[in-house]
Tab-separated table of C-alpha atoms in Angstrom:
chain	number	residue	atom	x	y	z
A	263	UNK	CA	56.761	-23.153	-4.503
A	264	UNK	CA	55.447	-23.639	-0.957
A	265	UNK	CA	53.559	-26.776	-0.189
A	266	UNK	CA	50.670	-27.003	2.248
A	267	UNK	CA	51.853	-26.746	5.829
A	268	UNK	CA	55.041	-24.807	5.145
A	269	UNK	CA	55.341	-21.534	6.999
A	270	UNK	CA	55.406	-18.245	5.143
A	271	UNK	CA	55.712	-14.625	6.248
A	272	UNK	CA	52.387	-12.920	7.014
A	273	UNK	CA	51.001	-11.217	3.894
A	274	UNK	CA	52.600	-7.820	3.420
A	275	UNK	CA	55.679	-8.679	5.509
A	276	UNK	CA	58.027	-10.380	3.052
A	277	UNK	CA	61.234	-9.138	4.673
A	278	UNK	CA	63.648	-9.868	1.843
A	279	UNK	CA	60.984	-9.944	-0.855
A	280	UNK	CA	62.008	-13.293	-2.299
A	281	UNK	CA	60.332	-14.356	-5.491
A	282	UNK	CA	58.787	-17.733	-6.126
A	283	UNK	CA	60.060	-19.689	-9.097
A	284	UNK	CA	57.928	-21.953	-11.270
A	285	UNK	CA	55.196	-19.642	-12.525
A	286	UNK	CA	55.392	-16.107	-13.852
A	287	UNK	CA	53.679	-13.465	-15.970
A	288	UNK	CA	54.989	-11.461	-18.906
A	289	UNK	CA	53.279	-8.360	-20.267
A	290	UNK	CA	52.667	-8.045	-23.986
A	291	UNK	CA	53.284	-4.812	-25.855
A	292	UNK	CA	50.506	-2.226	-25.617
A	293	UNK	CA	48.009	-2.014	-28.483
A	294	UNK	CA	48.899	1.645	-29.025
A	295	UNK	CA	48.306	1.850	-32.785
A	296	UNK	CA	45.085	-0.115	-32.676
A	297	UNK	CA	43.599	1.987	-29.864
A	298	UNK	CA	44.606	5.192	-31.627
A	299	UNK	CA	42.908	3.962	-34.796
A	300	UNK	CA	39.703	3.230	-32.865
A	301	UNK	CA	39.830	6.707	-31.310
A	302	UNK	CA	40.193	8.181	-34.805
A	303	UNK	CA	36.838	6.602	-35.668
A	304	UNK	CA	34.992	7.269	-32.402
A	305	UNK	CA	36.565	10.580	-31.446
A	306	UNK	CA	38.384	11.697	-28.315
A	307	UNK	CA	37.936	9.173	-25.473
A	308	UNK	CA	35.290	10.097	-22.925
A	309	UNK	CA	37.348	8.591	-20.113
A	310	UNK	CA	35.994	7.803	-16.687
A	311	UNK	CA	34.690	11.332	-16.057
A	312	UNK	CA	32.708	11.305	-19.284
A	313	UNK	CA	31.209	7.946	-18.449
A	314	UNK	CA	30.267	8.935	-14.884
A	315	UNK	CA	28.396	11.975	-16.224
A	316	UNK	CA	26.284	9.696	-18.450
A	317	UNK	CA	25.113	6.862	-16.203
A	318	UNK	CA	21.836	5.305	-17.295
A	319	UNK	CA	20.505	2.549	-15.023
A	320	UNK	CA	19.934	2.399	-11.272
A	321	UNK	CA	20.492	-0.106	-8.480
A	322	UNK	CA	17.591	-0.810	-6.129
A	323	UNK	CA	17.680	-1.669	-2.420
A	324	UNK	CA	17.300	-5.404	-1.869
A	325	UNK	CA	13.676	-6.436	-1.388
A	326	UNK	CA	14.523	-8.285	1.841
A	327	UNK	CA	16.464	-7.225	4.924
A	328	UNK	CA	20.188	-7.633	4.205
A	329	UNK	CA	20.678	-9.996	7.182
A	330	UNK	CA	18.152	-12.395	5.636
A	331	UNK	CA	20.430	-12.734	2.597
A	332	UNK	CA	23.304	-13.967	4.772
A	333	UNK	CA	24.581	-13.720	8.319
A	334	UNK	CA	27.481	-11.466	7.320
A	335	UNK	CA	25.513	-9.128	5.007
A	336	UNK	CA	25.037	-5.524	6.163
A	337	UNK	CA	23.990	-3.732	2.964
A	338	UNK	CA	22.531	-5.152	-0.241
A	339	UNK	CA	21.403	-3.778	-3.581
A	340	UNK	CA	19.833	-5.372	-6.651
A	341	UNK	CA	20.368	-4.448	-10.286
A	342	UNK	CA	17.538	-2.981	-12.340
A	343	UNK	CA	14.826	-5.438	-13.332
A	344	UNK	CA	16.396	-6.353	-16.691
A	345	UNK	CA	19.954	-6.919	-15.422
A	346	UNK	CA	18.692	-8.807	-12.387
A	347	UNK	CA	17.157	-11.537	-14.543
A	348	UNK	CA	19.355	-11.395	-17.694
A	349	UNK	CA	20.662	-14.882	-18.550
A	350	UNK	CA	23.014	-13.669	-21.312
A	351	UNK	CA	25.334	-11.833	-18.903
A	352	UNK	CA	26.604	-13.010	-15.489
A	353	UNK	CA	28.398	-10.691	-12.995
A	354	UNK	CA	31.739	-11.943	-11.656
A	355	UNK	CA	34.404	-9.499	-10.458
A	356	UNK	CA	34.273	-6.495	-8.140
A	357	UNK	CA	36.639	-3.657	-7.216
A	358	UNK	CA	36.151	-0.117	-5.933
A	359	UNK	CA	37.518	3.404	-5.943
A	360	UNK	CA	39.062	2.488	-2.571
A	361	UNK	CA	41.325	0.159	-4.562
A	362	UNK	CA	41.949	2.781	-7.226
A	363	UNK	CA	42.880	5.704	-4.977
A	364	UNK	CA	44.320	6.239	-1.517
A	365	UNK	CA	41.567	8.849	-1.012
A	366	UNK	CA	39.005	6.127	-1.839
A	367	UNK	CA	37.246	8.441	-4.320
A	368	UNK	CA	37.760	9.312	-7.992
A	369	UNK	CA	37.068	12.274	-10.247
A	370	UNK	CA	37.052	16.022	-9.556
A	371	UNK	CA	33.869	15.732	-7.474
A	372	UNK	CA	35.142	12.871	-5.342
A	373	UNK	CA	32.830	9.994	-6.269
A	374	UNK	CA	32.675	6.656	-4.494
A	375	UNK	CA	32.502	4.100	-7.283
A	376	UNK	CA	32.224	0.342	-7.693
A	377	UNK	CA	33.268	-1.537	-10.808
A	378	UNK	CA	32.121	-5.065	-11.623
A	379	UNK	CA	32.834	-7.473	-14.466
A	380	UNK	CA	30.371	-9.629	-16.420
A	381	UNK	CA	30.894	-12.436	-18.910
A	382	UNK	CA	28.611	-13.350	-21.783
A	383	UNK	CA	27.083	-16.820	-21.539
A	384	UNK	CA	26.139	-16.976	-25.227
A	385	UNK	CA	22.841	-18.550	-24.194
A	386	UNK	CA	21.045	-16.823	-27.076
A	387	UNK	CA	23.680	-18.054	-29.536
A	388	UNK	CA	25.864	-14.930	-29.503
A	389	UNK	CA	29.071	-14.743	-27.440
A	390	UNK	CA	29.534	-11.076	-26.547
A	391	UNK	CA	32.750	-11.460	-24.572
A	392	UNK	CA	32.996	-9.524	-21.319
A	393	UNK	CA	32.227	-6.078	-19.956
A	394	UNK	CA	32.723	-3.833	-16.940
A	395	UNK	CA	30.067	-1.827	-15.097
A	396	UNK	CA	30.717	1.397	-13.189
A	397	UNK	CA	28.362	2.241	-10.302
A	398	UNK	CA	28.141	5.579	-8.470
A	399	UNK	CA	27.509	4.586	-4.830
A	400	UNK	CA	25.928	7.927	-3.952
A	401	UNK	CA	23.354	8.012	-6.750
A	402	UNK	CA	23.252	4.207	-7.309
A	403	UNK	CA	23.335	4.886	-11.064
A	404	UNK	CA	25.418	2.686	-13.341
A	405	UNK	CA	26.431	2.004	-16.937
A	406	UNK	CA	27.877	-1.033	-18.754
A	407	UNK	CA	31.071	-0.735	-20.828
A	408	UNK	CA	31.974	-3.443	-23.362
A	409	UNK	CA	35.568	-4.693	-23.299
A	410	UNK	CA	36.893	-4.795	-26.852
A	411	UNK	CA	40.045	-5.730	-28.762
A	412	UNK	CA	40.818	-3.488	-31.766
A	413	UNK	CA	43.019	-5.247	-34.339
A	414	UNK	CA	44.210	-4.727	-37.894
A	415	UNK	CA	43.428	-7.446	-40.409
A	416	UNK	CA	45.928	-8.588	-43.063
A	417	UNK	CA	44.900	-5.686	-45.294
A	418	UNK	CA	45.502	-3.183	-42.506
A	419	UNK	CA	41.800	-2.524	-41.949
A	420	UNK	CA	40.672	-1.909	-38.373
A	421	UNK	CA	38.501	-4.655	-36.871
A	422	UNK	CA	36.772	-4.823	-33.496
A	423	UNK	CA	36.446	-8.032	-31.501
A	424	UNK	CA	34.943	-8.904	-28.112
A	425	UNK	CA	37.253	-9.716	-25.190
A	426	UNK	CA	36.386	-13.403	-24.702
A	427	UNK	CA	37.393	-14.116	-21.108
A	428	UNK	CA	35.496	-15.288	-18.039
A	429	UNK	CA	36.479	-12.061	-16.192
A	430	UNK	CA	36.201	-13.817	-12.824
A	431	UNK	CA	37.901	-10.988	-10.931
A	432	UNK	CA	39.042	-7.389	-11.281
A	433	UNK	CA	41.488	-5.009	-9.617
A	434	UNK	CA	41.122	-1.252	-10.139
A	435	UNK	CA	44.635	0.011	-9.441
A	436	UNK	CA	45.288	3.676	-10.188
A	437	UNK	CA	44.120	4.274	-13.781
A	438	UNK	CA	44.230	0.560	-14.638
A	439	UNK	CA	41.716	-2.250	-14.611
A	440	UNK	CA	43.377	-5.656	-14.291
A	441	UNK	CA	40.868	-8.372	-15.231
A	442	UNK	CA	41.280	-12.092	-14.609
A	443	UNK	CA	41.579	-14.274	-17.709
A	444	UNK	CA	42.005	-17.730	-16.101
A	445	UNK	CA	44.672	-19.778	-17.938
A	446	UNK	CA	45.794	-16.774	-20.004
A	447	UNK	CA	46.757	-14.706	-16.951
A	448	UNK	CA	45.011	-11.353	-16.888
A	449	UNK	CA	44.313	-8.467	-19.246
A	450	UNK	CA	44.744	-4.801	-18.472
A	451	UNK	CA	42.877	-1.711	-19.678
A	452	UNK	CA	43.096	1.985	-18.835
A	453	UNK	CA	39.976	3.878	-17.750
A	454	UNK	CA	41.146	6.953	-19.698
A	455	UNK	CA	40.557	4.888	-22.874
A	456	UNK	CA	36.774	4.573	-22.371
A	457	UNK	CA	35.167	5.641	-25.671
A	458	UNK	CA	31.624	6.654	-26.576
A	459	UNK	CA	29.864	4.887	-29.438
A	460	UNK	CA	27.224	6.768	-31.458
A	461	UNK	CA	23.701	5.674	-30.628
A	462	UNK	CA	22.536	3.648	-27.663
A	463	UNK	CA	21.361	0.034	-27.632
A	464	UNK	CA	21.904	0.020	-31.403
A	465	UNK	CA	22.705	-3.294	-33.154
A	466	UNK	CA	22.684	-5.437	-29.962
A	467	UNK	CA	23.712	-8.549	-31.919
A	468	UNK	CA	26.627	-7.001	-33.836
A	469	UNK	CA	30.194	-5.912	-33.236
A	470	UNK	CA	32.645	-4.373	-35.676
A	471	UNK	CA	33.824	-1.311	-37.577
A	472	UNK	CA	32.428	-0.380	-40.980
A	473	UNK	CA	33.761	2.958	-42.178
A	474	UNK	CA	32.715	5.421	-39.485
A	475	UNK	CA	30.055	3.125	-38.050
A	476	UNK	CA	30.864	1.066	-34.950
A	477	UNK	CA	28.646	-1.671	-33.527
A	478	UNK	CA	29.319	-2.805	-29.939
A	479	UNK	CA	26.573	-5.275	-29.017
A	480	UNK	CA	24.321	-2.375	-28.081
A	481	UNK	CA	26.748	-0.776	-25.617
A	482	UNK	CA	27.035	3.004	-25.604
A	483	UNK	CA	30.619	2.785	-24.311
A	484	UNK	CA	33.579	0.536	-25.087
A	485	UNK	CA	36.928	0.033	-23.376
A	486	UNK	CA	39.806	-1.360	-25.470
A	487	UNK	CA	42.174	-3.765	-23.721
A	488	UNK	CA	45.744	-2.439	-23.820
A	489	UNK	CA	47.810	-5.504	-22.950
A	490	UNK	CA	47.831	-9.008	-21.523
A	491	UNK	CA	49.905	-10.365	-18.673
A	492	UNK	CA	50.469	-13.795	-20.171
A	493	UNK	CA	50.799	-16.758	-17.824
A	494	UNK	CA	53.826	-19.039	-18.162
A	495	UNK	CA	55.012	-22.108	-16.279
A	496	UNK	CA	58.485	-23.558	-15.845
A	497	UNK	CA	59.023	-27.235	-16.549
A	498	UNK	CA	57.895	-29.433	-13.691
A	499	UNK	CA	55.383	-26.944	-12.308
A	500	UNK	CA	51.617	-26.702	-12.631
A	501	UNK	CA	50.229	-23.682	-14.449
A	502	UNK	CA	48.491	-21.182	-12.179
A	503	UNK	CA	44.869	-20.349	-13.006
A	504	UNK	CA	43.965	-16.688	-12.538
A	505	UNK	CA	40.329	-17.299	-11.607
A	506	UNK	CA	39.903	-14.137	-9.525
A	507	UNK	CA	41.885	-11.083	-8.408
A	508	UNK	CA	41.992	-8.566	-5.571
A	509	UNK	CA	44.249	-5.770	-4.341
A	510	UNK	CA	46.214	-5.594	-1.107
A	511	UNK	CA	46.851	-1.840	-1.142
A	512	UNK	CA	48.197	-1.663	2.421
A	513	UNK	CA	51.082	-4.107	2.003
A	514	UNK	CA	54.593	-2.938	1.153
A	515	UNK	CA	54.809	-3.113	-1.777
A	516	UNK	CA	51.106	-3.202	-2.681
A	517	UNK	CA	50.190	-6.588	-4.086
A	518	UNK	CA	47.861	-8.144	-6.579
A	519	UNK	CA	46.276	-11.296	-5.153
A	520	UNK	CA	45.264	-14.070	-7.562
A	521	UNK	CA	43.627	-17.388	-6.801
A	522	UNK	CA	42.314	-20.584	-8.332
A	523	UNK	CA	38.763	-21.860	-8.522
A	524	UNK	CA	38.648	-25.672	-8.395
A	525	UNK	CA	35.776	-28.130	-8.340
A	526	UNK	CA	37.841	-31.255	-9.022
A	527	UNK	CA	39.150	-32.631	-5.684
A	528	UNK	CA	42.543	-33.243	-7.320
A	529	UNK	CA	42.901	-29.687	-8.663
A	530	UNK	CA	45.010	-27.090	-6.865
A	531	UNK	CA	43.541	-24.195	-4.862
A	532	UNK	CA	46.511	-21.855	-4.695
A	533	UNK	CA	46.682	-18.187	-3.690
A	534	UNK	CA	49.415	-16.013	-5.198
A	535	UNK	CA	50.671	-12.517	-4.447
A	536	UNK	CA	52.412	-10.386	-7.094
A	537	UNK	CA	54.129	-7.081	-6.170
A	538	UNK	CA	52.789	-3.943	-7.843
A	539	UNK	CA	54.821	-0.831	-8.595
A	540	UNK	CA	52.928	1.984	-6.776
A	541	UNK	CA	54.283	4.508	-9.264
A	542	UNK	CA	52.623	2.799	-12.227
A	543	UNK	CA	50.204	0.248	-10.670
A	544	UNK	CA	51.567	-2.361	-13.064
A	545	UNK	CA	53.314	-5.528	-11.894
A	546	UNK	CA	56.929	-5.176	-10.850
A	547	UNK	CA	59.256	-6.813	-13.354
A	548	UNK	CA	62.770	-8.145	-13.183
A	549	UNK	CA	65.583	-7.227	-15.548
A	550	UNK	CA	64.352	-10.005	-17.824
A	551	UNK	CA	60.932	-8.336	-18.134
A	552	UNK	CA	59.230	-11.116	-16.185
A	553	UNK	CA	56.932	-10.683	-13.177
A	554	UNK	CA	57.258	-13.310	-10.455
A	555	UNK	CA	55.087	-13.774	-7.365
A	556	UNK	CA	56.245	-12.952	-3.868
A	557	UNK	CA	54.431	-16.004	-2.560
A	558	UNK	CA	52.248	-18.884	-3.682
A	559	UNK	CA	50.401	-20.692	-0.926
A	560	UNK	CA	48.621	-24.012	-1.102
A	561	UNK	CA	45.655	-24.455	1.189
A	562	UNK	CA	42.926	-22.432	-0.445
A	563	UNK	CA	39.326	-23.636	-0.239
A	564	UNK	CA	37.544	-25.910	-2.714
A	565	UNK	CA	35.163	-23.957	-5.004
A	566	UNK	CA	36.482	-20.582	-3.856
A	567	UNK	CA	35.287	-17.752	-6.079
A	568	UNK	CA	37.158	-14.791	-4.622
A	569	UNK	CA	39.794	-13.928	-2.027
A	570	UNK	CA	40.875	-10.686	-0.402
A	571	UNK	CA	43.337	-9.772	2.344
A	572	UNK	CA	41.875	-7.684	5.166
A	573	UNK	CA	42.913	-7.405	8.785
A	574	UNK	CA	46.039	-9.448	8.086
A	575	UNK	CA	44.280	-12.565	6.806
A	576	UNK	CA	42.483	-13.963	3.817
A	577	UNK	CA	38.720	-13.884	3.379
A	578	UNK	CA	37.453	-16.303	0.744
A	579	UNK	CA	33.994	-16.753	-0.786
A	580	UNK	CA	32.764	-20.252	-1.592
A	581	UNK	CA	29.767	-20.921	-3.820
A	582	UNK	CA	27.422	-23.810	-3.020
A	583	UNK	CA	25.527	-23.544	-6.300
A	584	UNK	CA	22.393	-21.823	-7.472
A	585	UNK	CA	20.151	-22.796	-4.541
A	586	UNK	CA	22.340	-22.995	-1.410
A	587	UNK	CA	23.658	-19.915	0.458
A	588	UNK	CA	27.352	-19.219	0.065
A	589	UNK	CA	30.147	-19.596	2.577
A	590	UNK	CA	32.987	-17.312	3.660
A	591	UNK	CA	36.225	-18.749	5.051
A	592	UNK	CA	38.727	-16.550	6.897
A	593	UNK	CA	42.281	-17.125	8.084
A	594	UNK	CA	45.623	-18.209	6.676
A	595	UNK	CA	45.906	-20.708	3.809
A	596	UNK	CA	45.479	-24.223	5.118
A	597	UNK	CA	43.778	-23.158	8.358
A	598	UNK	CA	40.760	-21.078	7.399
A	599	UNK	CA	37.679	-20.962	9.606
A	600	UNK	CA	34.523	-21.593	7.580
A	601	UNK	CA	31.395	-19.493	8.182
A	602	UNK	CA	28.369	-21.109	6.567
A	603	UNK	CA	25.224	-19.213	5.540
A	604	UNK	CA	27.314	-16.016	5.508
A	605	UNK	CA	26.287	-14.736	2.071
A	606	UNK	CA	23.633	-15.418	-0.576
A	607	UNK	CA	23.940	-18.147	-3.194
A	608	UNK	CA	26.507	-17.558	-5.924
A	609	UNK	CA	29.055	-15.209	-4.269
A	610	UNK	CA	31.955	-14.218	-6.504
A	611	UNK	CA	35.012	-11.943	-6.338
A	612	UNK	CA	35.873	-9.822	-3.259
A	613	UNK	CA	37.142	-6.305	-2.568
A	614	UNK	CA	38.003	-4.526	0.700
A	615	UNK	CA	37.142	-0.893	1.595
A	616	UNK	CA	39.601	0.089	4.383
A	617	UNK	CA	38.003	3.229	5.903
A	618	UNK	CA	34.665	1.480	6.396
A	619	UNK	CA	36.209	-1.925	7.213
A	620	UNK	CA	33.742	-3.471	4.760
A	621	UNK	CA	34.228	-6.380	2.358
A	622	UNK	CA	32.246	-6.304	-0.885
A	623	UNK	CA	31.101	-9.068	-3.196
A	624	UNK	CA	28.647	-9.627	-6.030
A	625	UNK	CA	26.413	-12.664	-6.605
A	626	UNK	CA	25.855	-14.102	-10.045
A	627	UNK	CA	22.611	-16.045	-10.481
A	628	UNK	CA	19.593	-14.499	-12.252
A	629	UNK	CA	16.896	-13.380	-9.787
A	630	UNK	CA	19.397	-13.998	-6.973
A	631	UNK	CA	21.769	-11.267	-8.036
A	632	UNK	CA	22.963	-8.717	-5.462
A	633	UNK	CA	25.844	-6.403	-4.644
A	634	UNK	CA	26.539	-6.732	-0.930
A	635	UNK	CA	28.885	-5.412	1.740
A	636	UNK	CA	29.925	-7.175	4.935
A	637	UNK	CA	31.572	-6.049	8.177
A	638	UNK	CA	35.055	-7.561	8.268
A	639	UNK	CA	34.929	-7.787	12.075
A	640	UNK	CA	32.045	-10.252	11.845
A	641	UNK	CA	34.653	-12.827	10.794
A	642	UNK	CA	36.920	-12.198	13.823
């Protein structure tokens, strides 16, 4: 593992593609039977196209000029009034159709789409797990989708559970959503598996399957998780925390970027790059079935919430709490230039849109909750 100060090839230029020892990921088997059983109850999956034809809520332009939210902000939108102030769900991760497709659009009608993650705070006494939200950038309409885990109990009866992860980052790669799960690694779901639940906003405090009735904490749509990339550590190494994720689509091979949030001054702030197979958009694996990173770099930034590679360097968001504007640092690990007052308070995960040269993030705090885009060149 590289220590701070050691040189490493520029991201995307690993000439011999060496792999770093010490930490790795291993994919579990897919939940094929369980997902099929859920589809037998709910009917044929609606998939992404079905969901995008049934969006319900709408983003609003920010009430203030985008530049007043942060020096780097160029566009800004707020959620609808309920989601903007909701204290039971907090947004975290962000990815886009520019990650998902080399055309930067999805669906037969070529939609530009954002996807964000949220985690349930359980503030009202009910932990609802995590969810994803798909947003049509042309209409600004969106819909929440609950992440679920279908399982069979000891009697072979289908049960439905929430996906209890912080969901601090997301990568939309091809048909897959890879969602950060901190010490676990990350989970992966397929957008074709999105299923419609009968009713809308029914039983908001319940989840489960009872005969042909499904409760999903009031969500009209659910997305079952297919597998987990479980995090492992070799003896003598520190376990990597998958606090956030992003996609470096332009590298060869394309890479999944993962990084660590750390508040403790003694905790690590590492950034890791895992190669993705562009044929499947899953992690590349060795003959032993294990996925190892191409690089792990020390020298991230304390309290970083997201990191993305754009223009050959990292861009990292740093939260300064609920009341202070956020910071963006740009450069190579260990030598990043810090830009204060760049973004609003509570910036999270990051995603890059190549054709527009824009970097996107989402902010988390109630009543200070925006989706924003920034010009990458502002950080040059």
